[in-house]
mmCIF file of C-alpha atoms in Angstrom:
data_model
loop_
_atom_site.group_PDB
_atom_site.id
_atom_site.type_symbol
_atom_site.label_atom_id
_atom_site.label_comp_id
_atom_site.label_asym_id
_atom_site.label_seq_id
_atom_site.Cartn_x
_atom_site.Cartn_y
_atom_site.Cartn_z
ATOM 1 C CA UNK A 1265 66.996 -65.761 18.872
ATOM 2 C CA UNK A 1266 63.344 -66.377 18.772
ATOM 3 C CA UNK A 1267 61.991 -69.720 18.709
ATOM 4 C CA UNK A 1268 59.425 -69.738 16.298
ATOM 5 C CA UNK A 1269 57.083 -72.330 14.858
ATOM 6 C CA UNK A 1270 55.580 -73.135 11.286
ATOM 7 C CA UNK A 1271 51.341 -73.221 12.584
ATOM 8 C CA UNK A 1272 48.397 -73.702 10.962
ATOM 9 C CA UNK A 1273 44.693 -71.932 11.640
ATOM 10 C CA UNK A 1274 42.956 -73.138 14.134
ATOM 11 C CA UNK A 1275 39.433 -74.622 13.761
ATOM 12 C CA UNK A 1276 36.445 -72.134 13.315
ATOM 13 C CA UNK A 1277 33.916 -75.146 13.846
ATOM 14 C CA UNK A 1278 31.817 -72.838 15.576
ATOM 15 C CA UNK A 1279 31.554 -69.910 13.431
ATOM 16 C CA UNK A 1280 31.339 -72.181 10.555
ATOM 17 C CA UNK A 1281 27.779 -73.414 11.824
ATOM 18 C CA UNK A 1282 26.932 -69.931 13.220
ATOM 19 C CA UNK A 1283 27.001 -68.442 9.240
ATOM 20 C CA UNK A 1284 25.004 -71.566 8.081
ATOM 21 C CA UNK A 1285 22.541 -71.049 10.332
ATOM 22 C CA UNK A 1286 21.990 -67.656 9.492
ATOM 23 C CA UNK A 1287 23.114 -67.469 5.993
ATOM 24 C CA UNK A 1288 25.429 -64.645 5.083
ATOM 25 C CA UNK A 1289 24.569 -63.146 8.488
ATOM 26 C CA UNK A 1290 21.999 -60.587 7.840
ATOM 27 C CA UNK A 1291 19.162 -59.165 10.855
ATOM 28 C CA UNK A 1292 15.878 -61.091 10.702
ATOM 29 C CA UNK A 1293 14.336 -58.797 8.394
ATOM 30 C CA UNK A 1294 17.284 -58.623 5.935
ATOM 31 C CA UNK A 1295 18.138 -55.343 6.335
ATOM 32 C CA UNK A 1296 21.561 -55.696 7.890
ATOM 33 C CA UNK A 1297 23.515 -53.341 9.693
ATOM 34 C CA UNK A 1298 20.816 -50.467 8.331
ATOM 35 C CA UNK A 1299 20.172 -47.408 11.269
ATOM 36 C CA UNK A 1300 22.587 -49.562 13.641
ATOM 37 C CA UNK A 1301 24.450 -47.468 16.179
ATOM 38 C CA UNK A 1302 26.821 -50.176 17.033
ATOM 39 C CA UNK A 1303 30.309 -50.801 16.345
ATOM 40 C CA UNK A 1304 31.574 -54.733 17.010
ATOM 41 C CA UNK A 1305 35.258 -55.428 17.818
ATOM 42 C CA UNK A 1306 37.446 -58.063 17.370
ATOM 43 C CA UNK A 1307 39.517 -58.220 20.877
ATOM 44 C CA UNK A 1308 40.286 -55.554 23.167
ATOM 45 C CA UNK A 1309 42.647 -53.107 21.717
ATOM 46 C CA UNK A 1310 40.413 -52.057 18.841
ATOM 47 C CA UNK A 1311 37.696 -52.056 21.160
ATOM 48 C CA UNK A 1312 39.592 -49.290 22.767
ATOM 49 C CA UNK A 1313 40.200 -47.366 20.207
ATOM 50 C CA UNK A 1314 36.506 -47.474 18.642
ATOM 51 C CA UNK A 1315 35.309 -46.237 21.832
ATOM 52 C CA UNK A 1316 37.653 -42.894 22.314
ATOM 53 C CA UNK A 1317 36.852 -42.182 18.712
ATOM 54 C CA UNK A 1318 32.851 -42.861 18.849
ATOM 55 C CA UNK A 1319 31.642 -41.530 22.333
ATOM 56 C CA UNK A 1320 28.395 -41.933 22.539
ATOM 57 C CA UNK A 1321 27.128 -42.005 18.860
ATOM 58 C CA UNK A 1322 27.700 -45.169 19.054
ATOM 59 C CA UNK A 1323 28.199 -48.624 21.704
ATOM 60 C CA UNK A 1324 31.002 -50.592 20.997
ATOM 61 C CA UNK A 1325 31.148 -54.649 21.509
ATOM 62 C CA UNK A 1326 33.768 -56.612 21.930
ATOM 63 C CA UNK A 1327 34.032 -60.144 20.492
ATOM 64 C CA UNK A 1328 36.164 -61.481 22.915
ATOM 65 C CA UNK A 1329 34.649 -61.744 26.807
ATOM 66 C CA UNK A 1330 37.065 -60.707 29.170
ATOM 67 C CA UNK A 1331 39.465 -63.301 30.210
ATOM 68 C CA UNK A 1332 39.111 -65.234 26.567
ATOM 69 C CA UNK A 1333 42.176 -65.886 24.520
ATOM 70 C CA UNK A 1334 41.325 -63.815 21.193
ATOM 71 C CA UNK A 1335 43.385 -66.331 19.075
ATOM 72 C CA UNK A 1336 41.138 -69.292 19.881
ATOM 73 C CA UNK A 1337 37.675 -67.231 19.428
ATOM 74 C CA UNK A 1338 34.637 -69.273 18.412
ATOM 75 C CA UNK A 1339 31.577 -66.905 17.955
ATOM 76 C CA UNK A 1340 28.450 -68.269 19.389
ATOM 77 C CA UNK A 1341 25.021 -67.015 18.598
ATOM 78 C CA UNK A 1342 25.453 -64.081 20.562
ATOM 79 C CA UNK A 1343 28.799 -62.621 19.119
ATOM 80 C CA UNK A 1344 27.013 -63.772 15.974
ATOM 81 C CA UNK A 1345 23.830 -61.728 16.195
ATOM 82 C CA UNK A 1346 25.867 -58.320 17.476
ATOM 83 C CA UNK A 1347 27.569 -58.849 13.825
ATOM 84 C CA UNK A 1348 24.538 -59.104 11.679
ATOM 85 C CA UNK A 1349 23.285 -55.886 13.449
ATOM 86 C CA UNK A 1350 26.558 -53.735 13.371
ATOM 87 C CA UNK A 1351 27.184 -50.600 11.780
ATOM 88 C CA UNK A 1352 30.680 -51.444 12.002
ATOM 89 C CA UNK A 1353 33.276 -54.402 12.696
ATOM 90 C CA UNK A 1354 36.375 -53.687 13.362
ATOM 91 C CA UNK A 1355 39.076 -56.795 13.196
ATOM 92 C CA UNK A 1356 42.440 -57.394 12.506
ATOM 93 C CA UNK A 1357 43.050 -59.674 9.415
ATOM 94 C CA UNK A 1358 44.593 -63.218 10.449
ATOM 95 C CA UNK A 1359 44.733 -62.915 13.850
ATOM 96 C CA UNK A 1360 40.940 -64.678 15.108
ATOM 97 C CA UNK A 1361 40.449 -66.998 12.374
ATOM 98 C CA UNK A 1362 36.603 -67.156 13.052
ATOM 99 C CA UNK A 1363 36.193 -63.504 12.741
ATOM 100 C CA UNK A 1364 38.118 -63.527 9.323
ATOM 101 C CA UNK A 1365 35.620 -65.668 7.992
ATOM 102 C CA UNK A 1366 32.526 -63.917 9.473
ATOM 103 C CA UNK A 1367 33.843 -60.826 7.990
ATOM 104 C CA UNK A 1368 33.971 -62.003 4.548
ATOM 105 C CA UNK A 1369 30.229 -63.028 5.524
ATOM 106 C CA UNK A 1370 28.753 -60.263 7.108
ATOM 107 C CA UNK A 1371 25.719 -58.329 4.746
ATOM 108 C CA UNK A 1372 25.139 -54.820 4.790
ATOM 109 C CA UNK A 1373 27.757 -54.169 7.655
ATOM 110 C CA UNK A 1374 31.324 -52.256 7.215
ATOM 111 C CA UNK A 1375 34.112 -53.793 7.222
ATOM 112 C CA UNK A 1376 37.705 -52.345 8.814
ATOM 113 C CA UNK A 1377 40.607 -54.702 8.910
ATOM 114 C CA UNK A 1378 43.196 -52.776 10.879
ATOM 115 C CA UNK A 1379 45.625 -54.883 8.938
ATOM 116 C CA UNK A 1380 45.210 -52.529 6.202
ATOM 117 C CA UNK A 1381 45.335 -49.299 7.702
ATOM 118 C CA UNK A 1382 48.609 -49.679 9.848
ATOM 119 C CA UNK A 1383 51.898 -50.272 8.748
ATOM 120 C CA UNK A 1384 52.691 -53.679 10.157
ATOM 121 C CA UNK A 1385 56.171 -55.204 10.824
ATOM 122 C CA UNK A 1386 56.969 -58.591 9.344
ATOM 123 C CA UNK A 1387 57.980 -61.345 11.198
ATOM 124 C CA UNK A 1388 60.928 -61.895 9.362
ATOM 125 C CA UNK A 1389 62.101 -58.069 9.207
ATOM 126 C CA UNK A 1390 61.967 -58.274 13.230
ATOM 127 C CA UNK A 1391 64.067 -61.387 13.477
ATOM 128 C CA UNK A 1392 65.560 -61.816 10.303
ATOM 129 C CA UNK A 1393 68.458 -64.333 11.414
ATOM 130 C CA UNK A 1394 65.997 -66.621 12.901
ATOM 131 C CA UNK A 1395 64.515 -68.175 10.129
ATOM 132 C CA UNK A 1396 67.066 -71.062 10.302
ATOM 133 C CA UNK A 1397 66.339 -72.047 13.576
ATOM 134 C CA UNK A 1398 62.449 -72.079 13.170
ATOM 135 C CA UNK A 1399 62.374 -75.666 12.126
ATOM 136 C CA UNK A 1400 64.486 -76.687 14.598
ATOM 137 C CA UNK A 1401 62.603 -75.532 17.754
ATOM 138 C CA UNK A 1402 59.253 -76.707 16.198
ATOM 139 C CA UNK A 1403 57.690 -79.454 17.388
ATOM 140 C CA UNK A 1404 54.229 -78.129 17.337
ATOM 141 C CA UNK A 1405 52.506 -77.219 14.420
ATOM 142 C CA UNK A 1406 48.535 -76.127 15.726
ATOM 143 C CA UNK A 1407 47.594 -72.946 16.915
ATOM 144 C CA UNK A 1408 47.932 -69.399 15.033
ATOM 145 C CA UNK A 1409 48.867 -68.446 11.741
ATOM 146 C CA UNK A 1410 49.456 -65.025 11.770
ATOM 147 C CA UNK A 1411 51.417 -65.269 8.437
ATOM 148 C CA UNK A 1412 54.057 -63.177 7.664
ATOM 149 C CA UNK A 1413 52.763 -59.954 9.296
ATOM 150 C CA UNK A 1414 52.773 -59.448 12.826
ATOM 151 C CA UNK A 1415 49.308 -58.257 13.826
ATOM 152 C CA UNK A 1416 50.048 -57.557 17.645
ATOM 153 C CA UNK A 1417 50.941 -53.463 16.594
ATOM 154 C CA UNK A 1418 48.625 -52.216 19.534
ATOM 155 C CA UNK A 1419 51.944 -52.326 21.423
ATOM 156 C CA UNK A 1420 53.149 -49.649 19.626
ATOM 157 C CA UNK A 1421 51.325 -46.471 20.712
ATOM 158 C CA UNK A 1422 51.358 -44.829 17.351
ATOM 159 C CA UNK A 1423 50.738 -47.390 15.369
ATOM 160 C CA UNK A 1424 47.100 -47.021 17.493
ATOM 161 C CA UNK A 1425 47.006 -43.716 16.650
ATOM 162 C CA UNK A 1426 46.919 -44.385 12.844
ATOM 163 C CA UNK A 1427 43.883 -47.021 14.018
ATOM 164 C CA UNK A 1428 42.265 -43.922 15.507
ATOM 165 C CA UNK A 1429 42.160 -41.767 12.215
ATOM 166 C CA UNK A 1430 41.198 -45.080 10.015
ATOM 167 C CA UNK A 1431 38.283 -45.484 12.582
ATOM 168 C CA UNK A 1432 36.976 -41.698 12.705
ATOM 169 C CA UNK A 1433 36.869 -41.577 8.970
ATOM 170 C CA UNK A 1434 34.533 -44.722 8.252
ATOM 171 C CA UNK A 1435 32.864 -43.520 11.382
ATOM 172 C CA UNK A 1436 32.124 -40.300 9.373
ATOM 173 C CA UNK A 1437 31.364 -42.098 6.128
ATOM 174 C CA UNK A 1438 28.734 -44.129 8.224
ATOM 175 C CA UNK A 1439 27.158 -41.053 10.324
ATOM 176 C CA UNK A 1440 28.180 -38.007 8.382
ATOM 177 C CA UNK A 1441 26.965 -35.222 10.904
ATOM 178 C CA UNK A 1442 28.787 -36.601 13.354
ATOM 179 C CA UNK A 1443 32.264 -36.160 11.439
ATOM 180 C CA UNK A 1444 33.705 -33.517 13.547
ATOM 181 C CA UNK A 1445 33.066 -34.851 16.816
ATOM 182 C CA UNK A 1446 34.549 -38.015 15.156
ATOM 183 C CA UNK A 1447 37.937 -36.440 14.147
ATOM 184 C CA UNK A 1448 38.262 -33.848 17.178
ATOM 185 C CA UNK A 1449 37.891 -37.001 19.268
ATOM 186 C CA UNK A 1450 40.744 -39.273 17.201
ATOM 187 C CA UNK A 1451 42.903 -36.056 17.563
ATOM 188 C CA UNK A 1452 42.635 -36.567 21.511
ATOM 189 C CA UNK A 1453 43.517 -40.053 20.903
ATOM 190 C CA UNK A 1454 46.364 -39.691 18.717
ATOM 191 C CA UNK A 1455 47.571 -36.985 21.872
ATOM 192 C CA UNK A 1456 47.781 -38.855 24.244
ATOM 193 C CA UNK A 1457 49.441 -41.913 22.424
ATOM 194 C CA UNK A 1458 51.991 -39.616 21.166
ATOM 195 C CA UNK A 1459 52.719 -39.073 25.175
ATOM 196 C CA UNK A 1460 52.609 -42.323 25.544
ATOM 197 C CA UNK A 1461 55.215 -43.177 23.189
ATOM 198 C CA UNK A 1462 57.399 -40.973 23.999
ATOM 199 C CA UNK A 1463 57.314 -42.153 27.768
ATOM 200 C CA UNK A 1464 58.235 -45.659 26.320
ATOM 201 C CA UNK A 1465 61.405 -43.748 24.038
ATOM 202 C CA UNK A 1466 62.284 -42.012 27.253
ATOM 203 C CA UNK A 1467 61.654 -44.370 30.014
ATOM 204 C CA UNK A 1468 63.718 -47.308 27.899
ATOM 205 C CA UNK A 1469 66.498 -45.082 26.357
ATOM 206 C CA UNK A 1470 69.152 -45.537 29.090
ATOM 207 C CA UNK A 1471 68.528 -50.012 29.768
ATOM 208 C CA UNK A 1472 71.133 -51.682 31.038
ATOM 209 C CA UNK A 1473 69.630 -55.213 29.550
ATOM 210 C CA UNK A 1474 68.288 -54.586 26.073
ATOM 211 C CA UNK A 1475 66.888 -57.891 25.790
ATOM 212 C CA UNK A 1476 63.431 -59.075 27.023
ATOM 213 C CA UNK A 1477 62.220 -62.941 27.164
ATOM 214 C CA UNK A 1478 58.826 -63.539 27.136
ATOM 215 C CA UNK A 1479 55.789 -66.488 26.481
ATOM 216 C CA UNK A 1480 55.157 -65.841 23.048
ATOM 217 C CA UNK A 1481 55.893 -64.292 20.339
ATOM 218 C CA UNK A 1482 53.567 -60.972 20.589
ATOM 219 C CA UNK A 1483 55.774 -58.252 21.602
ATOM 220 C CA UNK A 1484 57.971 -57.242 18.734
ATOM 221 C CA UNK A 1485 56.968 -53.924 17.683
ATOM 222 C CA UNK A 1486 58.381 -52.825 21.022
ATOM 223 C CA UNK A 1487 61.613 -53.622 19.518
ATOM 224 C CA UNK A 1488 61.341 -49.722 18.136
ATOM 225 C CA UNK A 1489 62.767 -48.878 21.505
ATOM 226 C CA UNK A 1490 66.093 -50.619 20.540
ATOM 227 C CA UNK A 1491 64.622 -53.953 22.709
ATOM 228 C CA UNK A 1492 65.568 -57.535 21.299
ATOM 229 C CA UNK A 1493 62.823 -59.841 21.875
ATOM 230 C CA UNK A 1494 63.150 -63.745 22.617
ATOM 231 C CA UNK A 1495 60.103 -65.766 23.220
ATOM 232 C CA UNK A 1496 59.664 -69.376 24.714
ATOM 233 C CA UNK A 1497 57.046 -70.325 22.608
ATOM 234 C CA UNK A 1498 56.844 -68.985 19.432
ATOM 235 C CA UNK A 1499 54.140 -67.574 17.680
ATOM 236 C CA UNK A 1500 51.452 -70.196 19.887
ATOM 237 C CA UNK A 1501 50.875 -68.903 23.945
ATOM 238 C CA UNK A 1502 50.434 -72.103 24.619
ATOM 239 C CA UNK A 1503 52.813 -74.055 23.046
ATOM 240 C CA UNK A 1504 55.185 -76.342 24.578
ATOM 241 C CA UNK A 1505 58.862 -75.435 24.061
ATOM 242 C CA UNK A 1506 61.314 -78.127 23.388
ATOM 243 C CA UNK A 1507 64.191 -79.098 26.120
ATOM 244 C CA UNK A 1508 66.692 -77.318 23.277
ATOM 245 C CA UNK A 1509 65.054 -74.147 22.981
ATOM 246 C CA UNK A 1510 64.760 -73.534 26.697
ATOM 247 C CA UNK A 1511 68.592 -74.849 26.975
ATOM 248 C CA UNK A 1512 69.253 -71.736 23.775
ATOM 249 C CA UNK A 1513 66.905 -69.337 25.752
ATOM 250 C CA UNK A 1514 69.028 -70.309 29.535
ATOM 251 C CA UNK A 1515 72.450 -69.747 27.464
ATOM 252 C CA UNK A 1516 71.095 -65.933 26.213
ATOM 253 C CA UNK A 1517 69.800 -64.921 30.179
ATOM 254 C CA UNK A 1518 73.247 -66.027 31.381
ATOM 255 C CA UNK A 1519 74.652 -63.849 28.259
ATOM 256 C CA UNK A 1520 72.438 -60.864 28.920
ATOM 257 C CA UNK A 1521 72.508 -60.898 32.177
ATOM 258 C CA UNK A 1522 68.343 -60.874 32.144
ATOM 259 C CA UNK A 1523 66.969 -60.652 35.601
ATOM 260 C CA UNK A 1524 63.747 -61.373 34.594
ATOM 261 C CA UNK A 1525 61.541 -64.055 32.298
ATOM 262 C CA UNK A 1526 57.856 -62.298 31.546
ATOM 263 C CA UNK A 1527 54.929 -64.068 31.503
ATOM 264 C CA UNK A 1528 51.167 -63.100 30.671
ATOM 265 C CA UNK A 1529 47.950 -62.306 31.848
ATOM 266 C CA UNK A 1530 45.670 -64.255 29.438
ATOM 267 C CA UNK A 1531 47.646 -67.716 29.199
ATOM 268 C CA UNK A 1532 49.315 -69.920 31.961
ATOM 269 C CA UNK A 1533 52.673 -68.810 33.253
ATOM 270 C CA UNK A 1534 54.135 -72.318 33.459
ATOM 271 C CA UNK A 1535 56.533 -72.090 30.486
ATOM 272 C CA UNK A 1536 57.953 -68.805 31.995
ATOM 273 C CA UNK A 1537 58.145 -70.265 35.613
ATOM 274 C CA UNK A 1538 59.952 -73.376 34.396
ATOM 275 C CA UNK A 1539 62.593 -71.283 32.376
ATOM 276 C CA UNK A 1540 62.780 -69.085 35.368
ATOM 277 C CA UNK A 1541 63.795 -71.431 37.918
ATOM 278 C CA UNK A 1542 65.896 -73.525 36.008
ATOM 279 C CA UNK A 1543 68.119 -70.022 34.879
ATOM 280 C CA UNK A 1544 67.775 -68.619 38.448
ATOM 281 C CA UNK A 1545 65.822 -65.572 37.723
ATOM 282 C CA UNK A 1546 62.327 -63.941 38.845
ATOM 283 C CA UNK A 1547 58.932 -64.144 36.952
ATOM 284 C CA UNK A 1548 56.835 -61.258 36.391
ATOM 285 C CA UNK A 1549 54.131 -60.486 33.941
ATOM 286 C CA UNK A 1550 53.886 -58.200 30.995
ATOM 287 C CA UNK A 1551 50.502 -58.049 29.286
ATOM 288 C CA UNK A 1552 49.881 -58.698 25.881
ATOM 289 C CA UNK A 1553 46.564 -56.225 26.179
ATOM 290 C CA UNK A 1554 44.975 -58.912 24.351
ATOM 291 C CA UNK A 1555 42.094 -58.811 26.562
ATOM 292 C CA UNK A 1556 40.624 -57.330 30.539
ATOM 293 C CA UNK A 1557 40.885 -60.162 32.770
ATOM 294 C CA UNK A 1558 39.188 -59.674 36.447
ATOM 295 C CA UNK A 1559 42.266 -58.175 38.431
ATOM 296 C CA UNK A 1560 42.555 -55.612 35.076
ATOM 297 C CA UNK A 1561 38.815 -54.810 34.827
ATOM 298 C CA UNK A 1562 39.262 -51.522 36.081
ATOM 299 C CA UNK A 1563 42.353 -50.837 33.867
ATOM 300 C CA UNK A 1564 42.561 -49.411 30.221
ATOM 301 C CA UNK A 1565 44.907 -49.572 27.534
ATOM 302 C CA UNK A 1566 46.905 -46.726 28.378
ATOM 303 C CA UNK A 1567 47.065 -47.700 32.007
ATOM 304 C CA UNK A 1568 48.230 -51.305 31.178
ATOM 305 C CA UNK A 1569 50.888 -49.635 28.477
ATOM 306 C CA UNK A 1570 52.665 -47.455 31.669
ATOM 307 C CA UNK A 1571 52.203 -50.507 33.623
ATOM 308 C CA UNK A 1572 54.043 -52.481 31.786
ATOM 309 C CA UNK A 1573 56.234 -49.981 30.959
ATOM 310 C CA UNK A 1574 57.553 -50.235 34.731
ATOM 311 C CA UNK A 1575 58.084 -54.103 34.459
ATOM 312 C CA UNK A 1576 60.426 -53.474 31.663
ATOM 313 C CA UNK A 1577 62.426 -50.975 33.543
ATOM 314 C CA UNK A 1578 62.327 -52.737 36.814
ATOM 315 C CA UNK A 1579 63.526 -55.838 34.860
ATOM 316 C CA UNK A 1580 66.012 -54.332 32.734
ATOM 317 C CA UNK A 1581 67.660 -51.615 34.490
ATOM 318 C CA UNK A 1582 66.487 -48.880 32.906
#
């Protein structure tokens, strides 16, 4: 049932002159990422997780400023200098096209694309019986190309977890004597994901409504709790959905008997408010945890997890 769209990569115009201006993005005196006790992240979630697994052998950065979109990143000189000194970058392969090129830049620093150390769902193995309809409800084709994989598997608790262990162990292989600490501390990690996931198995197990419509298309791995996700706008946040897709998506909340249409934190909830009213049912947000905006500064990932674990059984009768 999801309405998804054929995209291209957005532009990386400002990376691209970021690298030429400082060649294959080294520190002034070549040495690179040599005795750095920083670890750079692409967008929130793996900023997270470096964090609980590093302590305080080493700062973490995040790419993305609070409030950004992390799809449309552009690094500026800033973001560009904290790679050139990093121990570490941690990114997730397709998902910020201007950090998938600065990785393949980046001299003297180590590299971990999450993409490789998780086990990620394909698009098509989440919504198999879509693929005919993706032309259909297309009628924009800019924004992200997350290919076949879907990247967004921070909304899977465990999947996090394997994160954590793939962290502490180039953590080790960069700071050795700190190894231990490093593991003990991805152990506490993987703990209290483990209680977070079952919370989701537990809190979801007895919905009335199994099916959840929201923005776009970045919530599919929490199909594991026997959810069926339909988005408004595809794979792009900030797409614009055709008059026949929101006519398809009307039909399934009138078939479902959805009380609720989900918007998010990081993009405008217009799309969701339109489909809303016109199908006669409430708005509410669930957050992508792309990103900390200002009214979830004080939050974390685990807090924004439970949270919108409640929207989900508040909106489907669980």
């Amino acid at each position: 049932m999801k309405l998804r769209r054929l995209l291209v990569p957005a532009a990386a115009s400002a990376v691209t002159l970021a690298l030429s201006g400082c060649g294959a993005l080294t520190s002034d005196d070549g040495s690179g990422s040599d005795g750095s006790r920083t670890v750079v992240a692409g967008l929130y979630p793996l900023q997270y997780v470096a964090q609980r697994v590093a302590g305080d052998a080493f700062d973490v950065e995040n790419l993305t400023q609070p409030g950004g979109e992390p799809h449309d990143l552009e690094l500026g000189i800033g973001q560009t200098a904290a790679l050139a000194d990093a121990a570490l970058l941690v990114y997730i392969d397709s998902l910020q096209p201007a950090v998938d090129e600065a990785a393949e830049e980046v001299a003297g620093v180590e590299v971990l694309d999450a993409a490789s150390v998780v086990d990620l769902i394909s698009f098509e193995d989440e919504h198999s019986d879509e693929e005919d309809a993706e032309d259909e409800h297309s009628d924009d084709h800019s924004g992200h190309d997350h290919g076949e994989l879907d990247p967004h598997f921070w909304l899977d608790p465990a999947r996090m977890a394997d994160l954590g262990d793939a962290v502490a162990e180039r953590l080790a292989d960069i700071d050795p004597d700190e190894a231990a600490a490093f593991e003990e501390r991805a152990a506490e990690l993987r703990s209290d994901l483990e209680a977070l996931d079952e919370e989701y198995t537990e809190g979801l197990s007895g919905c009335e409504i199994r099916t959840v419509v929201t923005n776009h298309d970045a919530f599919g791995y929490l199909e594991k709790y026997d959810l069926e996700l339909a988005s408004i706008n595809g794979f792009s946040p900030d797409a614009e959905p055709t008059p026949a897709a929101l006519a398809e998506l009307q039909d399934l909340i009138a078939e479902t008997g959805i009380t609720t249409v989900f918007s998010e934190s990081l993009v405008s909830p217009q799309a969701a408010e339109v489909l809303a009213v016109d199908a006669g049912v409430d708005t509410a947000v669930l957050d992508t945890i792309e990103g900390l905006t200002e009214e979830t500064a004080d939050e974390d990932y685990l807090s924004l997890m439970r949270s919108n674990l409640a929207a989900l059984e508040g909106a489907n009768r669980c």
